PDB file of C-alpha atoms and ligand atoms in Angstrom:
ATOM      1  CA  MET A   9     -94.922 -41.132-104.693  1.00 48.00           C
ATOM      2  CA  SER A  10     -95.031 -43.531-101.759  1.00 51.00           C
ATOM      3  CA  ALA A  11     -94.394 -42.117 -98.274  1.00 63.00           C
ATOM      4  CA  ARG A  12     -91.397 -43.648 -96.540  1.00 67.00           C
ATOM      5  CA  PRO A  13     -92.578 -45.789 -93.601  1.00 75.00           C
ATOM      6  CA  GLU A  14     -91.749 -44.315 -90.221  1.00 87.00           C
ATOM      7  CA  ILE A  15     -88.831 -46.094 -88.530  1.00 92.00           C
ATOM      8  CA  LEU A  16     -89.911 -47.071 -85.014  1.00 96.00           C
ATOM      9  CA  VAL A  17     -87.060 -48.041 -82.701  1.00 97.00           C
ATOM     10  CA  GLU A  18     -88.171 -50.460 -79.979  1.00 97.00           C
ATOM     11  CA  LEU A  19     -86.619 -50.669 -76.493  1.00 98.00           C
ATOM     12  CA  PRO A  20     -88.659 -53.403 -74.779  1.00 97.00           C
ATOM     13  CA  ALA A  21     -86.379 -53.539 -71.702  1.00 95.00           C
ATOM     14  CA  ALA A  22     -86.251 -49.791 -70.976  1.00 98.00           C
ATOM     15  CA  GLN A  23     -87.028 -48.681 -67.420  1.00 98.00           C
ATOM     16  CA  PRO A  24     -89.631 -48.394 -66.026  1.00 98.00           C
ATOM     17  CA  PHE A  25     -91.320 -50.063 -69.026  1.00 98.00           C
ATOM     18  CA  ALA A  26     -90.924 -50.501 -72.775  1.00 98.00           C
ATOM     19  CA  TRP A  27     -90.166 -47.385 -74.839  1.00 98.00           C
ATOM     20  CA  ARG A  28     -90.319 -46.849 -78.577  1.00 98.00           C
ATOM     21  CA  PHE A  29     -89.355 -43.793 -80.570  1.00 98.00           C
ATOM     22  CA  PRO A  30     -89.865 -42.618 -84.145  1.00 98.00           C
ATOM     23  CA  LEU A  31     -86.307 -42.029 -85.367  1.00 97.00           C
ATOM     24  CA  GLU A  32     -87.182 -39.160 -87.685  1.00 97.00           C
ATOM     25  CA  ARG A  33     -88.901 -37.256 -84.885  1.00 98.00           C
ATOM     26  CA  SER A  34     -86.192 -37.898 -82.312  1.00 98.00           C
ATOM     27  CA  ALA A  35     -82.938 -36.240 -81.332  1.00 98.00           C
ATOM     28  CA  LEU A  36     -79.908 -37.472 -79.432  1.00 99.00           C
ATOM     29  CA  VAL A  37     -79.020 -34.665 -77.006  1.00 99.00           C
ATOM     30  CA  VAL A  38     -75.436 -34.890 -75.735  1.00 99.00           C
ATOM     31  CA  ILE A  39     -75.096 -32.605 -72.750  1.00 99.00           C
ATOM     32  CA  ASP A  40     -71.884 -30.650 -72.022  1.00 99.00           C
ATOM     33  CA  MET A  41     -69.180 -33.210 -72.926  1.00 99.00           C
ATOM     34  CA  GLN A  42     -66.736 -30.315 -72.682  1.00 98.00           C
ATOM     35  CA  ARG A  43     -63.081 -30.270 -71.659  1.00 98.00           C
ATOM     36  CA  ASP A  44     -64.066 -27.967 -68.749  1.00 98.00           C
ATOM     37  CA  PHE A  45     -66.008 -30.826 -67.137  1.00 98.00           C
ATOM     38  CA  VAL A  46     -64.161 -33.898 -68.402  1.00 98.00           C
ATOM     39  CA  GLU A  47     -60.468 -32.947 -68.259  1.00 98.00           C
ATOM     40  CA  PRO A  48     -58.205 -31.945 -65.364  1.00 96.00           C
ATOM     41  CA  GLY A  49     -57.755 -28.165 -65.001  1.00 94.00           C
ATOM     42  CA  GLY A  50     -61.309 -27.204 -65.951  1.00 95.00           C
ATOM     43  CA  PHE A  51     -64.423 -26.051 -64.133  1.00 96.00           C
ATOM     44  CA  GLY A  52     -65.309 -29.472 -62.737  1.00 97.00           C
ATOM     45  CA  GLU A  53     -61.941 -29.995 -61.143  1.00 96.00           C
ATOM     46  CA  SER A  54     -61.873 -26.369 -59.873  1.00 95.00           C
ATOM     47  CA  LEU A  55     -64.997 -27.272 -57.873  1.00 95.00           C
ATOM     48  CA  GLY A  56     -62.976 -29.997 -56.122  1.00 96.00           C
ATOM     49  CA  ASN A  57     -64.150 -32.952 -58.206  1.00 97.00           C
ATOM     50  CA  ASP A  58     -62.351 -36.030 -59.551  1.00 98.00           C
ATOM     51  CA  VAL A  59     -62.990 -35.963 -63.306  1.00 98.00           C
ATOM     52  CA  ARG A  60     -62.209 -39.656 -63.918  1.00 98.00           C
ATOM     53  CA  PRO A  61     -65.829 -40.922 -63.788  1.00 98.00           C
ATOM     54  CA  LEU A  62     -66.637 -38.437 -66.578  1.00 98.00           C
ATOM     55  CA  GLN A  63     -63.614 -39.382 -68.673  1.00 98.00           C
ATOM     56  CA  ALA A  64     -64.652 -43.031 -68.401  1.00 98.00           C
ATOM     57  CA  ILE A  65     -67.867 -42.574 -70.408  1.00 98.00           C
ATOM     58  CA  VAL A  66     -66.292 -40.883 -73.454  1.00 99.00           C
ATOM     59  CA  PRO A  67     -65.948 -44.158 -75.437  1.00 98.00           C
ATOM     60  CA  THR A  68     -69.527 -45.131 -74.558  1.00 99.00           C
ATOM     61  CA  VAL A  69     -70.934 -41.774 -75.651  1.00 99.00           C
ATOM     62  CA  ARG A  70     -68.894 -42.142 -78.837  1.00 99.00           C
ATOM     63  CA  ALA A  71     -70.410 -45.592 -79.507  1.00 98.00           C
ATOM     64  CA  LEU A  72     -73.892 -44.145 -78.990  1.00 98.00           C
ATOM     65  CA  LEU A  73     -73.128 -41.207 -81.300  1.00 98.00           C
ATOM     66  CA  ASP A  74     -71.694 -43.534 -83.953  1.00 98.00           C
ATOM     67  CA  ALA A  75     -74.824 -45.716 -83.910  1.00 98.00           C
ATOM     68  CA  TRP A  76     -77.180 -42.723 -83.925  1.00 98.00           C
ATOM     69  CA  ARG A  77     -75.295 -41.083 -86.795  1.00 98.00           C
ATOM     70  CA  ALA A  78     -75.177 -44.351 -88.766  1.00 97.00           C
ATOM     71  CA  ALA A  79     -78.971 -44.594 -88.422  1.00 96.00           C
ATOM     72  CA  GLY A  80     -79.331 -41.033 -89.764  1.00 96.00           C
ATOM     73  CA  GLY A  81     -80.638 -39.585 -86.475  1.00 97.00           C
ATOM     74  CA  PHE A  82     -80.498 -35.896 -85.603  1.00 98.00           C
ATOM     75  CA  VAL A  83     -77.873 -34.889 -83.032  1.00 98.00           C
ATOM     76  CA  VAL A  84     -77.831 -31.949 -80.623  1.00 99.00           C
ATOM     77  CA  HIS A  85     -74.757 -31.044 -78.568  1.00 99.00           C
ATOM     78  CA  THR A  86     -74.918 -28.559 -75.714  1.00 99.00           C
ATOM     79  CA  ARG A  87     -72.136 -26.533 -74.134  1.00 99.00           C
ATOM     80  CA  GLU A  88     -72.400 -24.717 -70.821  1.00 98.00           C
ATOM     81  CA  GLY A  89     -70.607 -21.381 -71.012  1.00 98.00           C
ATOM     82  CA  HIS A  90     -70.701 -17.612 -70.920  1.00 98.00           C
ATOM     83  CA  ALA A  91     -69.865 -14.621 -73.078  1.00 98.00           C
ATOM     84  CA  PRO A  92     -66.370 -13.178 -72.444  1.00 98.00           C
ATOM     85  CA  ASP A  93     -67.890 -10.173 -70.608  1.00 98.00           C
ATOM     86  CA  LEU A  94     -69.928 -12.606 -68.422  1.00 98.00           C
ATOM     87  CA  HIS A  95     -73.108 -10.544 -68.936  1.00 98.00           C
ATOM     88  CA  ASP A  96     -75.017 -13.847 -69.092  1.00 98.00           C
ATOM     89  CA  CYS A  97     -73.490 -15.226 -65.875  1.00 98.00           C
ATOM     90  CA  PRO A  98     -75.536 -14.151 -62.870  1.00 98.00           C
ATOM     91  CA  PRO A  99     -73.464 -13.203 -59.803  1.00 98.00           C
ATOM     92  CA  ALA A 100     -75.389 -15.924 -57.941  1.00 97.00           C
ATOM     93  CA  LYS A 101     -73.710 -18.463 -60.246  1.00 98.00           C
ATOM     94  CA  ARG A 102     -70.221 -16.916 -60.377  1.00 98.00           C
ATOM     95  CA  ASN A 103     -69.967 -16.300 -56.633  1.00 97.00           C
ATOM     96  CA  ARG A 104     -71.364 -19.649 -55.451  1.00 96.00           C
ATOM     97  CA  GLY A 105     -69.124 -21.626 -53.105  1.00 94.00           C
ATOM     98  CA  ALA A 106     -65.360 -21.413 -52.852  1.00 94.00           C
ATOM     99  CA  PRO A 107     -63.916 -22.919 -56.059  1.00 93.00           C
ATOM    100  CA  ARG A 108     -60.198 -22.726 -56.813  1.00 92.00           C
ATOM    101  CA  LEU A 109     -61.079 -20.873 -60.027  1.00 94.00           C
ATOM    102  CA  ARG A 110     -64.335 -19.021 -60.671  1.00 97.00           C
ATOM    103  CA  ILE A 111     -66.164 -18.771 -63.988  1.00 97.00           C
ATOM    104  CA  GLY A 112     -64.183 -16.290 -66.119  1.00 98.00           C
ATOM    105  CA  ASP A 113     -60.871 -16.803 -64.262  1.00 97.00           C
ATOM    106  CA  ALA A 114     -57.824 -17.919 -66.261  1.00 97.00           C
ATOM    107  CA  GLY A 115     -56.995 -21.614 -65.896  1.00 97.00           C
ATOM    108  CA  PRO A 116     -54.788 -24.088 -67.742  1.00 97.00           C
ATOM    109  CA  MET A 117     -57.413 -24.457 -70.509  1.00 98.00           C
ATOM    110  CA  GLY A 118     -58.143 -20.738 -70.801  1.00 98.00           C
ATOM    111  CA  ARG A 119     -60.867 -18.779 -69.010  1.00 98.00           C
ATOM    112  CA  ILE A 120     -63.184 -21.112 -67.095  1.00 97.00           C
ATOM    113  CA  LEU A 121     -66.532 -21.768 -68.862  1.00 98.00           C
ATOM    114  CA  VAL A 122     -66.069 -18.898 -71.337  1.00 98.00           C
ATOM    115  CA  ILE A 123     -67.249 -19.397 -74.917  1.00 98.00           C
ATOM    116  CA  GLY A 124     -64.371 -19.822 -77.356  1.00 98.00           C
ATOM    117  CA  GLU A 125     -61.758 -20.819 -74.762  1.00 98.00           C
ATOM    118  CA  PRO A 126     -60.060 -24.258 -75.126  1.00 98.00           C
ATOM    119  CA  GLY A 127     -61.792 -25.620 -72.023  1.00 98.00           C
ATOM    120  CA  HIS A 128     -65.222 -24.708 -73.390  1.00 98.00           C
ATOM    121  CA  ALA A 129     -64.781 -27.040 -76.383  1.00 98.00           C
ATOM    122  CA  ILE A 130     -66.374 -30.466 -76.614  1.00 98.00           C
ATOM    123  CA  VAL A 131     -63.762 -33.230 -76.146  1.00 98.00           C
ATOM    124  CA  PRO A 132     -62.233 -34.149 -79.535  1.00 98.00           C
ATOM    125  CA  ALA A 133     -63.605 -37.725 -79.593  1.00 98.00           C
ATOM    126  CA  LEU A 134     -67.166 -36.353 -79.449  1.00 99.00           C
ATOM    127  CA  ALA A 135     -66.735 -33.278 -81.650  1.00 98.00           C
ATOM    128  CA  PRO A 136     -69.893 -32.145 -83.458  1.00 98.00           C
ATOM    129  CA  GLN A 137     -70.147 -32.984 -87.146  1.00 98.00           C
ATOM    130  CA  ALA A 138     -71.598 -30.952 -90.022  1.00 98.00           C
ATOM    131  CA  GLY A 139     -75.398 -30.795 -89.811  1.00 98.00           C
ATOM    132  CA  GLU A 140     -75.523 -31.309 -86.036  1.00 98.00           C
ATOM    133  CA  LEU A 141     -76.951 -28.600 -83.791  1.00 99.00           C
ATOM    134  CA  VAL A 142     -74.735 -27.006 -81.121  1.00 99.00           C
ATOM    135  CA  ILE A 143     -76.566 -25.139 -78.363  1.00 99.00           C
ATOM    136  CA  ASP A 144     -74.629 -22.778 -76.093  1.00 98.00           C
ATOM    137  CA  LYS A 145     -76.392 -22.456 -72.769  1.00 98.00           C
ATOM    138  CA  PRO A 146     -75.670 -20.150 -69.844  1.00 98.00           C
ATOM    139  CA  GLY A 147     -77.556 -22.290 -67.331  1.00 98.00           C
ATOM    140  CA  LYS A 148     -77.676 -25.895 -66.264  1.00 98.00           C
ATOM    141  CA  GLY A 149     -80.793 -26.632 -68.346  1.00 99.00           C
ATOM    142  CA  ALA A 150     -80.557 -26.804 -72.154  1.00 99.00           C
ATOM    143  CA  PHE A 151     -83.822 -24.899 -72.686  1.00 99.00           C
ATOM    144  CA  HIS A 152     -83.228 -21.896 -70.392  1.00 98.00           C
ATOM    145  CA  ALA A 153     -82.217 -18.828 -72.474  1.00 98.00           C
ATOM    146  CA  THR A 154     -81.441 -20.907 -75.608  1.00 98.00           C
ATOM    147  CA  PRO A 155     -83.094 -21.511 -79.016  1.00 98.00           C
ATOM    148  CA  LEU A 156     -83.406 -25.273 -78.362  1.00 99.00           C
ATOM    149  CA  GLN A 157     -87.208 -25.396 -78.112  1.00 98.00           C
ATOM    150  CA  ALA A 158     -87.635 -23.456 -81.371  1.00 98.00           C
ATOM    151  CA  GLU A 159     -85.063 -25.631 -83.165  1.00 98.00           C
ATOM    152  CA  LEU A 160     -86.747 -28.867 -82.040  1.00 98.00           C
ATOM    153  CA  GLN A 161     -90.228 -27.597 -82.916  1.00 98.00           C
ATOM    154  CA  ARG A 162     -89.021 -26.490 -86.366  1.00 98.00           C
ATOM    155  CA  ARG A 163     -87.893 -30.081 -87.022  1.00 98.00           C
ATOM    156  CA  GLY A 164     -91.049 -31.699 -85.583  1.00 98.00           C
ATOM    157  CA  ILE A 165     -89.105 -33.495 -82.875  1.00 98.00           C
ATOM    158  CA  SER A 166     -91.131 -35.168 -80.121  1.00 98.00           C
ATOM    159  CA  HIS A 167     -88.692 -37.656 -78.522  1.00 98.00           C
ATOM    160  CA  LEU A 168     -85.318 -36.902 -76.895  1.00 99.00           C
ATOM    161  CA  VAL A 169     -82.559 -39.357 -75.969  1.00 99.00           C
ATOM    162  CA  PHE A 170     -80.165 -37.815 -73.441  1.00 99.00           C
ATOM    163  CA  ALA A 171     -76.500 -38.522 -72.724  1.00 99.00           C
ATOM    164  CA  GLY A 172     -73.674 -36.486 -71.213  1.00 99.00           C
ATOM    165  CA  VAL A 173     -72.658 -34.842 -67.958  1.00 99.00           C
ATOM    166  CA  THR A 174     -73.331 -34.440 -65.196  1.00 98.00           C
ATOM    167  CA  THR A 175     -76.246 -36.746 -64.554  1.00 99.00           C
ATOM    168  CA  GLU A 176     -77.817 -34.910 -61.631  1.00 98.00           C
ATOM    169  CA  VAL A 177     -76.966 -31.354 -62.697  1.00 98.00           C
ATOM    170  CA  CYS A 178     -77.150 -30.415 -66.381  1.00 98.00           C
ATOM    171  CA  VAL A 179     -78.560 -33.692 -67.694  1.00 99.00           C
ATOM    172  CA  GLN A 180     -81.318 -33.996 -65.124  1.00 99.00           C
ATOM    173  CA  THR A 181     -82.214 -30.294 -65.350  1.00 99.00           C
ATOM    174  CA  SER A 182     -82.435 -30.518 -69.143  1.00 99.00           C
ATOM    175  CA  MET A 183     -84.529 -33.690 -69.046  1.00 99.00           C
ATOM    176  CA  ARG A 184     -86.938 -32.135 -66.575  1.00 99.00           C
ATOM    177  CA  GLU A 185     -87.219 -28.990 -68.715  1.00 99.00           C
ATOM    178  CA  ALA A 186     -87.925 -31.200 -71.738  1.00 99.00           C
ATOM    179  CA  ASN A 187     -90.484 -33.306 -69.875  1.00 99.00           C
ATOM    180  CA  ASP A 188     -92.387 -30.172 -68.848  1.00 98.00           C
ATOM    181  CA  ARG A 189     -92.398 -29.055 -72.488  1.00 98.00           C
ATOM    182  CA  GLY A 190     -94.072 -32.301 -73.561  1.00 98.00           C
ATOM    183  CA  TYR A 191     -91.144 -34.279 -74.953  1.00 99.00           C
ATOM    184  CA  GLU A 192     -90.895 -38.042 -74.398  1.00 98.00           C
ATOM    185  CA  CYS A 193     -87.445 -38.458 -72.828  1.00 99.00           C
ATOM    186  CA  LEU A 194     -84.991 -41.282 -72.225  1.00 99.00           C
ATOM    187  CA  LEU A 195     -81.605 -41.077 -70.486  1.00 99.00           C
ATOM    188  CA  VAL A 196     -78.901 -43.527 -71.593  1.00 99.00           C
ATOM    189  CA  GLU A 197     -77.676 -45.069 -68.345  1.00 98.00           C
ATOM    190  CA  ASP A 198     -74.017 -45.713 -69.151  1.00 99.00           C
ATOM    191  CA  ALA A 199     -73.590 -42.688 -71.437  1.00 99.00           C
ATOM    192  CA  THR A 200     -74.024 -40.286 -68.531  1.00 99.00           C
ATOM    193  CA  ALA A 201     -71.824 -39.705 -65.479  1.00 98.00           C
ATOM    194  CA  SER A 202     -71.572 -37.728 -62.292  1.00 98.00           C
ATOM    195  CA  TYR A 203     -68.635 -36.770 -60.095  1.00 98.00           C
ATOM    196  CA  PHE A 204     -70.707 -38.575 -57.425  1.00 98.00           C
ATOM    197  CA  PRO A 205     -71.682 -42.140 -58.398  1.00 97.00           C
ATOM    198  CA  ALA A 206     -74.367 -42.207 -55.700  1.00 98.00           C
ATOM    199  CA  PHE A 207     -75.991 -39.097 -57.215  1.00 98.00           C
ATOM    200  CA  LYS A 208     -76.012 -40.760 -60.632  1.00 98.00           C
ATOM    201  CA  ALA A 209     -77.728 -43.841 -59.256  1.00 98.00           C
ATOM    202  CA  ALA A 210     -80.253 -41.741 -57.346  1.00 99.00           C
ATOM    203  CA  THR A 211     -81.005 -39.653 -60.441  1.00 99.00           C
ATOM    204  CA  LEU A 212     -81.676 -42.691 -62.636  1.00 98.00           C
ATOM    205  CA  ALA A 213     -83.978 -44.049 -59.941  1.00 98.00           C
ATOM    206  CA  MET A 214     -85.905 -40.810 -59.370  1.00 98.00           C
ATOM    207  CA  LEU A 215     -86.415 -40.052 -63.074  1.00 98.00           C
ATOM    208  CA  THR A 216     -88.037 -43.441 -63.685  1.00 98.00           C
ATOM    209  CA  ALA A 217     -89.959 -43.762 -60.395  1.00 98.00           C
ATOM    210  CA  GLN A 218     -93.708 -43.200 -60.176  1.00 98.00           C
ATOM    211  CA  GLY A 219     -94.351 -44.725 -63.604  1.00 98.00           C
ATOM    212  CA  GLY A 220     -91.639 -42.708 -65.355  1.00 98.00           C
ATOM    213  CA  ILE A 221     -92.477 -39.357 -63.806  1.00 98.00           C
ATOM    214  CA  VAL A 222     -89.706 -37.681 -65.836  1.00 98.00           C
ATOM    215  CA  GLY A 223     -88.976 -40.397 -68.397  1.00 99.00           C
ATOM    216  CA  TRP A 224     -87.191 -43.630 -69.217  1.00 99.00           C
ATOM    217  CA  THR A 225     -83.675 -45.074 -69.031  1.00 99.00           C
ATOM    218  CA  ALA A 226     -81.879 -47.788 -71.016  1.00 99.00           C
ATOM    219  CA  PRO A 227     -78.255 -48.830 -71.573  1.00 98.00           C
ATOM    220  CA  THR A 228     -76.255 -47.934 -74.673  1.00 98.00           C
ATOM    221  CA  ALA A 229     -76.255 -51.543 -75.903  1.00 98.00           C
ATOM    222  CA  ALA A 230     -80.058 -51.506 -75.996  1.00 98.00           C
ATOM    223  CA  LEU A 231     -80.012 -48.346 -78.131  1.00 98.00           C
ATOM    224  CA  THR A 232     -77.311 -49.514 -80.524  1.00 98.00           C
ATOM    225  CA  GLY A 233     -78.945 -52.939 -80.910  1.00 98.00           C
ATOM    226  CA  ALA A 234     -82.389 -51.456 -81.490  1.00 98.00           C
ATOM    227  CA  LEU A 235     -81.099 -48.918 -84.011  1.00 97.00           C
ATOM    228  CA  ALA A 236     -79.373 -51.677 -85.967  1.00 95.00           C
ATOM    229  CA  ALA A 237     -82.497 -53.866 -85.842  1.00 94.00           C
ATOM    230  CA  ALA A 238     -84.691 -50.988 -87.010  1.00 92.00           C
ATOM    231  CA  ALA A 239     -82.327 -50.334 -89.927  1.00 86.00           C
ATOM    232  CA  ARG A 240     -82.546 -54.020 -91.000  1.00 85.00           C
ATOM    233  CA  ARG A 241     -86.308 -54.363 -90.581  1.00 77.00           C
ATOM    234  CA  PRO A 242     -87.585 -52.742 -93.804  1.00 61.00           C
ATOM    235  CA  LEU A 243     -85.142 -54.836 -95.901  1.00 56.00           C
ATOM    236  CA  GLU A 244     -86.170 -58.077 -94.170  1.00 55.00           C
ATOM    237  CA  GLU A 245     -89.843 -57.258 -94.599  1.00 57.00           C
ATOM    238  CA  THR A 246     -89.493 -56.479 -98.316  1.00 49.00           C
ATOM    239  CA  PRO A 247     -90.685 -59.585-100.251  1.00 49.00           C
TER     240      PRO A 247
HETATM  241  N1  TIU B 282     -72.831 -29.611 -67.189  1.00 84.28           N
HETATM  242  C1  TIU B 282     -72.996 -29.634 -65.867  1.00 84.28           C
HETATM  243  O1  TIU B 282     -73.501 -30.613 -65.317  1.00 84.28           O
HETATM  244  N2  TIU B 282     -72.534 -28.551 -65.151  1.00 84.28           N
HETATM  245  C2  TIU B 282     -72.105 -28.611 -63.828  1.00 84.28           C
HETATM  246  O2  TIU B 282     -71.734 -27.612 -63.264  1.00 84.28           O
HETATM  247  N3  TIU B 282     -72.120 -29.850 -63.240  1.00 84.28           N
HETATM  248  C3  TIU B 282     -71.639 -30.177 -62.012  1.00 84.28           C
HETATM  249  O3  TIU B 282     -71.846 -31.317 -61.601  1.00 84.28           O
HETATM  250  N4  TIU B 282     -70.926 -29.287 -61.321  1.00 84.28           N
END
């Protein structure tokens, strides 16, 4: 029996320098592409935000997902939300600020950020498929109070490619948690969005500063092109 050669996906133009990842030990982690953040009437809008910058990335995240799935890569989706009795929502989170609707209040898409409500669902275009992991998280980070670390370790995953919303809140928190746990991390620049474009730009810059202190970034086209090239390579190299 011959071992299958490891597929290495090369991103020579990643920031702050070239990145490569072994596809079979990598996961695409799509953070919180939920109706509550992306659509009018949800949590994001209740905080006073314009959701249009988040809506704008849905086709790009879909293109990334399509390419990752076509390459046979493992996909993780996260959803921020709380149990109906809100036992996992600290008062410090529920009572913060002066939103129009608080977590647990009834809105046009059901109770805000409550598991099982329509607004808690991932937008239909990015719905999880069979075999993909869905992580429900009560915090901003994907590792806090979730089984994510155990699930990744069980699969031998060492490299994480992040997409989703919002760049400086749940995506950045999750990437920092992952970096501290020893994962090699890359954020896909145009497959993430913030309600505040300046915060997105600052986040991309601070993650990659100081020699990639938190990780790397690259655009979707670099990922999709590299995945396609990696898929072709073994065939081309076969005499
Ligand atoms: N998913 C996520 O980023 N949760 C937030 O609350 N983000 C905000 O930007 N408010």
